[in-house]
PDB file of N, CA and C in Angstrom:
ATOM      1  N   MET A 204       0.940  -1.182   0.032  1.00 42.00           N
ATOM      2  CA  MET A 204      -0.110  -0.055  -0.068  1.00 42.00           C
ATOM      3  C   MET A 204       0.903   1.238   0.123  1.00 42.00           C
ATOM      4  N   SER A 205       0.415   2.333  -0.633  1.00 48.00           N
ATOM      5  CA  SER A 205       1.091   3.534  -0.835  1.00 48.00           C
ATOM      6  C   SER A 205       1.129   4.494   0.517  1.00 48.00           C
ATOM      7  N   ASP A 206       1.854   5.369   0.718  1.00 48.00           N
ATOM      8  CA  ASP A 206       1.847   6.211   1.966  1.00 48.00           C
ATOM      9  C   ASP A 206       0.497   6.961   1.862  1.00 48.00           C
ATOM     10  N   THR A 207      -0.082   7.336   0.797  1.00 49.00           N
ATOM     11  CA  THR A 207      -1.186   8.090   0.870  1.00 49.00           C
ATOM     12  C   THR A 207      -2.433   7.288   1.388  1.00 49.00           C
ATOM     13  N   GLU A 208      -2.417   5.965   1.287  1.00 58.00           N
ATOM     14  CA  GLU A 208      -3.482   5.127   1.972  1.00 58.00           C
ATOM     15  C   GLU A 208      -3.309   5.073   3.457  1.00 58.00           C
ATOM     16  N   HIS A 209      -2.243   5.331   3.974  1.00 68.00           N
ATOM     17  CA  HIS A 209      -1.870   5.182   5.428  1.00 68.00           C
ATOM     18  C   HIS A 209      -1.766   6.772   5.919  1.00 68.00           C
ATOM     19  N   LYS A 210      -1.901   7.810   5.301  1.00 80.00           N
ATOM     20  CA  LYS A 210      -1.684   9.044   5.841  1.00 80.00           C
ATOM     21  C   LYS A 210      -2.606   9.471   6.718  1.00 80.00           C
ATOM     22  N   GLN A 211      -2.283   9.712   7.852  1.00 85.00           N
ATOM     23  CA  GLN A 211      -3.153  10.198   8.985  1.00 85.00           C
ATOM     24  C   GLN A 211      -3.684  11.628   8.708  1.00 85.00           C
ATOM     25  N   LEU A 212      -4.908  11.997   8.648  1.00 93.00           N
ATOM     26  CA  LEU A 212      -5.447  13.310   8.572  1.00 93.00           C
ATOM     27  C   LEU A 212      -6.251  13.580   9.772  1.00 93.00           C
ATOM     28  N   PRO A 213      -5.582  13.853  11.003  1.00 96.00           N
ATOM     29  CA  PRO A 213      -6.390  14.194  12.171  1.00 96.00           C
ATOM     30  C   PRO A 213      -7.263  15.256  12.194  1.00 96.00           C
ATOM     31  N   HIS A 214      -8.443  15.199  12.722  1.00 97.00           N
ATOM     32  CA  HIS A 214      -9.617  16.039  12.925  1.00 97.00           C
ATOM     33  C   HIS A 214     -10.083  16.097  14.369  1.00 97.00           C
ATOM     34  N   LEU A 215     -10.363  17.246  14.879  1.00 98.00           N
ATOM     35  CA  LEU A 215     -10.687  17.315  16.262  1.00 98.00           C
ATOM     36  C   LEU A 215     -12.149  17.856  16.288  1.00 98.00           C
ATOM     37  N   VAL A 216     -12.930  17.248  17.031  1.00 98.00           N
ATOM     38  CA  VAL A 216     -14.505  17.504  17.234  1.00 98.00           C
ATOM     39  C   VAL A 216     -14.614  17.955  18.640  1.00 98.00           C
ATOM     40  N   PHE A 217     -15.235  19.181  18.705  1.00 98.00           N
ATOM     41  CA  PHE A 217     -15.479  19.777  19.896  1.00 98.00           C
ATOM     42  C   PHE A 217     -16.714  20.754  19.890  1.00 98.00           C
ATOM     43  N   GLY A 218     -17.121  21.159  21.031  1.00 97.00           N
ATOM     44  CA  GLY A 218     -18.266  22.084  21.228  1.00 97.00           C
ATOM     45  C   GLY A 218     -18.683  22.456  22.521  1.00 97.00           C
ATOM     46  N   GLY A 219     -19.774  23.125  22.465  1.00 97.00           N
ATOM     47  CA  GLY A 219     -20.437  23.594  23.733  1.00 97.00           C
ATOM     48  C   GLY A 219     -21.399  24.675  23.419  1.00 97.00           C
ATOM     49  N   GLU A 220     -21.782  25.317  24.535  1.00 97.00           N
ATOM     50  CA  GLU A 220     -22.966  26.215  24.472  1.00 97.00           C
ATOM     51  C   GLU A 220     -22.396  27.556  24.045  1.00 97.00           C
ATOM     52  N   LEU A 221     -22.943  28.198  23.197  1.00 97.00           N
ATOM     53  CA  LEU A 221     -22.476  29.549  22.625  1.00 97.00           C
ATOM     54  C   LEU A 221     -23.013  30.711  23.528  1.00 97.00           C
ATOM     55  N   ALA A 222     -22.334  31.876  23.678  1.00 96.00           N
ATOM     56  CA  ALA A 222     -22.972  32.957  24.250  1.00 96.00           C
ATOM     57  C   ALA A 222     -23.956  33.661  23.573  1.00 96.00           C
ATOM     58  N   ARG A 223     -23.880  33.471  22.216  1.00 94.00           N
ATOM     59  CA  ARG A 223     -24.973  34.179  21.297  1.00 94.00           C
ATOM     60  C   ARG A 223     -25.019  33.228  20.024  1.00 94.00           C
ATOM     61  N   LEU A 224     -26.183  33.343  19.489  1.00 92.00           N
ATOM     62  CA  LEU A 224     -26.318  32.476  18.278  1.00 92.00           C
ATOM     63  C   LEU A 224     -25.532  32.963  17.031  1.00 92.00           C
ATOM     64  N   ASP A 225     -25.255  34.170  17.081  1.00 93.00           N
ATOM     65  CA  ASP A 225     -24.615  34.824  15.943  1.00 93.00           C
ATOM     66  C   ASP A 225     -23.119  34.880  16.156  1.00 93.00           C
ATOM     67  N   SER A 226     -22.650  34.134  17.078  1.00 93.00           N
ATOM     68  CA  SER A 226     -21.057  34.105  17.254  1.00 93.00           C
ATOM     69  C   SER A 226     -20.543  32.628  17.640  1.00 93.00           C
ATOM     70  N   THR A 227     -19.287  32.482  17.689  1.00 94.00           N
ATOM     71  CA  THR A 227     -18.758  31.251  17.955  1.00 94.00           C
ATOM     72  C   THR A 227     -17.825  31.374  19.249  1.00 94.00           C
ATOM     73  N   GLU A 228     -18.467  32.408  19.997  1.00 96.00           N
ATOM     74  CA  GLU A 228     -17.902  32.493  21.450  1.00 96.00           C
ATOM     75  C   GLU A 228     -18.642  31.707  22.478  1.00 96.00           C
ATOM     76  N   PHE A 229     -17.983  30.889  23.153  1.00 97.00           N
ATOM     77  CA  PHE A 229     -18.643  29.920  24.047  1.00 97.00           C
ATOM     78  C   PHE A 229     -18.917  30.634  25.406  1.00 97.00           C
ATOM     79  N   LYS A 230     -20.204  30.242  25.867  1.00 97.00           N
ATOM     80  CA  LYS A 230     -20.716  30.794  27.333  1.00 97.00           C
ATOM     81  C   LYS A 230     -19.813  30.548  28.232  1.00 97.00           C
ATOM     82  N   ASP A 231     -19.312  29.416  28.400  1.00 96.00           N
ATOM     83  CA  ASP A 231     -18.227  29.045  29.344  1.00 96.00           C
ATOM     84  C   ASP A 231     -17.032  28.188  28.944  1.00 96.00           C
ATOM     85  N   LEU A 232     -15.952  28.635  28.624  1.00 95.00           N
ATOM     86  CA  LEU A 232     -15.013  27.909  27.962  1.00 95.00           C
ATOM     87  C   LEU A 232     -14.493  26.668  28.822  1.00 95.00           C
ATOM     88  N   SER A 233     -14.713  26.703  30.209  1.00 97.00           N
ATOM     89  CA  SER A 233     -14.265  25.492  30.867  1.00 97.00           C
ATOM     90  C   SER A 233     -15.213  24.287  30.829  1.00 97.00           C
ATOM     91  N   LYS A 234     -16.358  24.598  30.113  1.00 96.00           N
ATOM     92  CA  LYS A 234     -17.326  23.614  29.839  1.00 96.00           C
ATOM     93  C   LYS A 234     -17.365  23.084  28.457  1.00 96.00           C
ATOM     94  N   VAL A 235     -16.427  23.495  27.752  1.00 97.00           N
ATOM     95  CA  VAL A 235     -16.290  23.166  26.169  1.00 97.00           C
ATOM     96  C   VAL A 235     -16.183  21.466  26.242  1.00 97.00           C
ATOM     97  N   ASP A 236     -16.973  20.773  25.492  1.00 97.00           N
ATOM     98  CA  ASP A 236     -17.045  19.289  25.243  1.00 97.00           C
ATOM     99  C   ASP A 236     -15.999  18.978  24.228  1.00 97.00           C
ATOM    100  N   ILE A 237     -14.756  18.254  24.494  1.00 98.00           N
ATOM    101  CA  ILE A 237     -13.852  17.764  23.660  1.00 98.00           C
ATOM    102  C   ILE A 237     -14.259  16.376  23.421  1.00 98.00           C
ATOM    103  N   VAL A 238     -14.949  16.310  22.193  1.00 98.00           N
ATOM    104  CA  VAL A 238     -15.310  14.968  21.752  1.00 98.00           C
ATOM    105  C   VAL A 238     -14.240  13.952  21.378  1.00 98.00           C
ATOM    106  N   GLY A 239     -13.237  14.488  20.747  1.00 98.00           N
ATOM    107  CA  GLY A 239     -12.107  13.584  20.406  1.00 98.00           C
ATOM    108  C   GLY A 239     -11.292  13.897  19.140  1.00 98.00           C
ATOM    109  N   ILE A 240     -10.367  13.173  18.878  1.00 97.00           N
ATOM    110  CA  ILE A 240      -9.547  13.382  17.719  1.00 97.00           C
ATOM    111  C   ILE A 240      -9.789  11.957  16.832  1.00 97.00           C
ATOM    112  N   TYR A 241     -10.090  12.296  15.529  1.00 97.00           N
ATOM    113  CA  TYR A 241     -10.344  11.349  14.728  1.00 97.00           C
ATOM    114  C   TYR A 241      -9.323  11.227  13.412  1.00 97.00           C
ATOM    115  N   PRO A 242      -9.186  10.008  12.946  1.00 96.00           N
ATOM    116  CA  PRO A 242      -8.112   9.923  11.781  1.00 96.00           C
ATOM    117  C   PRO A 242      -8.516  10.216  10.499  1.00 96.00           C
ATOM    118  N   SER A 243      -9.779  10.755  10.408  1.00 95.00           N
ATOM    119  CA  SER A 243     -10.340  11.258   8.985  1.00 95.00           C
ATOM    120  C   SER A 243     -11.484  12.190   9.195  1.00 95.00           C
ATOM    121  N   TYR A 244     -11.785  12.830   8.107  1.00 96.00           N
ATOM    122  CA  TYR A 244     -12.970  13.625   8.048  1.00 96.00           C
ATOM    123  C   TYR A 244     -14.176  12.847   8.197  1.00 96.00           C
ATOM    124  N   ALA A 245     -14.349  11.715   7.559  1.00 96.00           N
ATOM    125  CA  ALA A 245     -15.452  11.027   7.569  1.00 96.00           C
ATOM    126  C   ALA A 245     -15.819  10.465   9.063  1.00 96.00           C
ATOM    127  N   ALA A 246     -14.724  10.180   9.910  1.00 97.00           N
ATOM    128  CA  ALA A 246     -14.893   9.687  11.157  1.00 97.00           C
ATOM    129  C   ALA A 246     -15.374  10.765  12.048  1.00 97.00           C
ATOM    130  N   ALA A 247     -14.683  11.995  11.857  1.00 98.00           N
ATOM    131  CA  ALA A 247     -14.902  13.123  12.530  1.00 98.00           C
ATOM    132  C   ALA A 247     -16.471  13.537  12.317  1.00 98.00           C
ATOM    133  N   LYS A 248     -16.762  13.600  11.017  1.00 98.00           N
ATOM    134  CA  LYS A 248     -18.119  13.996  10.720  1.00 98.00           C
ATOM    135  C   LYS A 248     -19.237  13.202  11.323  1.00 98.00           C
ATOM    136  N   ALA A 249     -19.025  11.837  11.430  1.00 98.00           N
ATOM    137  CA  ALA A 249     -19.863  10.918  12.084  1.00 98.00           C
ATOM    138  C   ALA A 249     -20.014  11.334  13.617  1.00 98.00           C
ATOM    139  N   ALA A 250     -18.887  11.506  14.293  1.00 98.00           N
ATOM    140  CA  ALA A 250     -18.797  12.027  15.607  1.00 98.00           C
ATOM    141  C   ALA A 250     -19.503  13.374  15.840  1.00 98.00           C
ATOM    142  N   TRP A 251     -19.279  14.278  14.903  1.00 98.00           N
ATOM    143  CA  TRP A 251     -19.985  15.552  15.019  1.00 98.00           C
ATOM    144  C   TRP A 251     -21.483  15.380  14.873  1.00 98.00           C
ATOM    145  N   LYS A 252     -21.895  14.661  13.939  1.00 98.00           N
ATOM    146  CA  LYS A 252     -23.351  14.501  13.709  1.00 98.00           C
ATOM    147  C   LYS A 252     -23.931  13.830  14.844  1.00 98.00           C
ATOM    148  N   ALA A 253     -23.337  12.971  15.532  1.00 97.00           N
ATOM    149  CA  ALA A 253     -23.980  12.308  16.555  1.00 97.00           C
ATOM    150  C   ALA A 253     -24.317  13.290  17.875  1.00 97.00           C
ATOM    151  N   LYS A 254     -23.261  14.178  17.916  1.00 97.00           N
ATOM    152  CA  LYS A 254     -23.323  15.108  19.126  1.00 97.00           C
ATOM    153  C   LYS A 254     -24.187  16.181  18.845  1.00 97.00           C
ATOM    154  N   ALA A 255     -24.250  16.555  17.498  1.00 95.00           N
ATOM    155  CA  ALA A 255     -25.213  17.653  17.237  1.00 95.00           C
ATOM    156  C   ALA A 255     -26.601  17.197  17.382  1.00 95.00           C
ATOM    157  N   GLN A 256     -26.828  15.948  16.798  1.00 96.00           N
ATOM    158  CA  GLN A 256     -28.189  15.533  16.906  1.00 96.00           C
ATOM    159  C   GLN A 256     -28.638  15.194  18.546  1.00 96.00           C
ATOM    160  N   ALA A 257     -27.703  14.837  19.227  1.00 96.00           N
ATOM    161  CA  ALA A 257     -27.959  14.561  20.632  1.00 96.00           C
ATOM    162  C   ALA A 257     -28.373  15.828  21.430  1.00 96.00           C
ATOM    163  N   THR A 258     -28.044  17.096  20.782  1.00 94.00           N
ATOM    164  CA  THR A 258     -28.141  18.342  21.530  1.00 94.00           C
ATOM    165  C   THR A 258     -28.992  19.237  20.867  1.00 94.00           C
ATOM    166  N   VAL A 259     -29.824  18.699  19.914  1.00 93.00           N
ATOM    167  CA  VAL A 259     -30.672  19.422  18.961  1.00 93.00           C
ATOM    168  C   VAL A 259     -31.629  20.428  19.709  1.00 93.00           C
ATOM    169  N   ASP A 260     -31.944  19.837  20.873  1.00 94.00           N
ATOM    170  CA  ASP A 260     -33.070  20.694  21.646  1.00 94.00           C
ATOM    171  C   ASP A 260     -32.594  22.056  22.364  1.00 94.00           C
ATOM    172  N   ASN A 261     -31.227  22.317  22.153  1.00 95.00           N
ATOM    173  CA  ASN A 261     -30.569  23.303  22.772  1.00 95.00           C
ATOM    174  C   ASN A 261     -29.963  24.071  21.548  1.00 95.00           C
ATOM    175  N   ALA A 262     -30.677  25.216  21.074  1.00 93.00           N
ATOM    176  CA  ALA A 262     -30.365  26.066  19.958  1.00 93.00           C
ATOM    177  C   ALA A 262     -28.773  26.703  20.128  1.00 93.00           C
ATOM    178  N   GLN A 263     -28.468  26.793  21.362  1.00 95.00           N
ATOM    179  CA  GLN A 263     -27.060  27.414  21.459  1.00 95.00           C
ATOM    180  C   GLN A 263     -26.017  26.547  21.697  1.00 95.00           C
ATOM    181  N   MET A 264     -26.204  25.264  21.530  1.00 97.00           N
ATOM    182  CA  MET A 264     -25.096  24.151  21.486  1.00 97.00           C
ATOM    183  C   MET A 264     -24.654  24.058  20.044  1.00 97.00           C
ATOM    184  N   ARG A 265     -23.332  24.196  19.953  1.00 97.00           N
ATOM    185  CA  ARG A 265     -22.880  23.872  18.446  1.00 97.00           C
ATOM    186  C   ARG A 265     -21.489  23.036  18.701  1.00 97.00           C
ATOM    187  N   TYR A 266     -21.188  22.178  17.706  1.00 97.00           N
ATOM    188  CA  TYR A 266     -20.231  21.342  17.516  1.00 97.00           C
ATOM    189  C   TYR A 266     -19.393  21.712  16.332  1.00 97.00           C
ATOM    190  N   PHE A 267     -18.201  21.539  16.366  1.00 97.00           N
ATOM    191  CA  PHE A 267     -17.204  22.013  15.313  1.00 97.00           C
ATOM    192  C   PHE A 267     -16.217  20.874  14.885  1.00 97.00           C
ATOM    193  N   ILE A 268     -15.855  20.932  13.684  1.00 98.00           N
ATOM    194  CA  ILE A 268     -14.756  19.988  13.290  1.00 98.00           C
ATOM    195  C   ILE A 268     -13.673  20.946  12.963  1.00 98.00           C
ATOM    196  N   VAL A 269     -12.272  20.589  13.386  1.00 97.00           N
ATOM    197  CA  VAL A 269     -11.147  21.309  13.227  1.00 97.00           C
ATOM    198  C   VAL A 269     -10.287  20.358  12.447  1.00 97.00           C
ATOM    199  N   HIS A 270      -9.800  20.683  11.282  1.00 95.00           N
ATOM    200  CA  HIS A 270      -8.687  20.012  10.446  1.00 95.00           C
ATOM    201  C   HIS A 270      -7.311  20.257  10.921  1.00 95.00           C
ATOM    202  N   LEU A 271      -7.009  19.266  12.116  1.00 95.00           N
ATOM    203  CA  LEU A 271      -5.808  19.634  12.715  1.00 95.00           C
ATOM    204  C   LEU A 271      -4.517  19.359  11.639  1.00 95.00           C
ATOM    205  N   HIS A 272      -4.789  18.365  10.662  1.00 91.00           N
ATOM    206  CA  HIS A 272      -3.863  18.194   9.896  1.00 91.00           C
ATOM    207  C   HIS A 272      -3.306  19.323   9.027  1.00 91.00           C
ATOM    208  N   ARG A 273      -4.176  20.258   8.879  1.00 90.00           N
ATOM    209  CA  ARG A 273      -3.972  21.595   8.206  1.00 90.00           C
ATOM    210  C   ARG A 273      -3.157  22.508   9.145  1.00 90.00           C
ATOM    211  N   LEU A 274      -3.516  22.355  10.425  1.00 88.00           N
ATOM    212  CA  LEU A 274      -2.512  23.196  11.389  1.00 88.00           C
ATOM    213  C   LEU A 274      -1.223  22.580  11.589  1.00 88.00           C
ATOM    214  N   LEU A 275      -1.129  21.490  11.474  1.00 86.00           N
ATOM    215  CA  LEU A 275       0.410  20.725  11.689  1.00 86.00           C
ATOM    216  C   LEU A 275       1.175  20.667  10.495  1.00 86.00           C
ATOM    217  N   ASP A 276       0.553  20.861   9.409  1.00 83.00           N
ATOM    218  CA  ASP A 276       1.345  20.978   8.022  1.00 83.00           C
ATOM    219  C   ASP A 276       0.549  21.968   7.017  1.00 83.00           C
ATOM    220  N   PRO A 277       0.808  23.207   7.364  1.00 77.00           N
ATOM    221  CA  PRO A 277       0.080  24.303   6.547  1.00 77.00           C
ATOM    222  C   PRO A 277       0.464  24.327   4.952  1.00 77.00           C
ATOM    223  N   GLN A 278       1.596  23.611   4.710  1.00 77.00           N
ATOM    224  CA  GLN A 278       2.047  23.774   3.297  1.00 77.00           C
ATOM    225  C   GLN A 278       1.466  22.827   2.352  1.00 77.00           C
ATOM    226  N   ALA A 279       0.810  21.639   3.208  1.00 66.00           N
ATOM    227  CA  ALA A 279       0.163  20.641   2.306  1.00 66.00           C
ATOM    228  C   ALA A 279      -1.215  21.036   1.782  1.00 66.00           C
TER     229      ALA A 279
END
């Protein structure tokens, strides 16, 4: 198998309650939910979707996916 097939592309999923709906500022940064780090966008999206659906009753809850691999290697 080639290096491309084994290349890790880590993604972070996290979220919490926002201070305002029109912002990405958290109401309480100490209560941010770190869902986890995933080896691919597909795995991260599945985790994000599960968390987002579980908190659908709270309009101020938001979950995000961060492309960690882009932060680790910005030239790629």
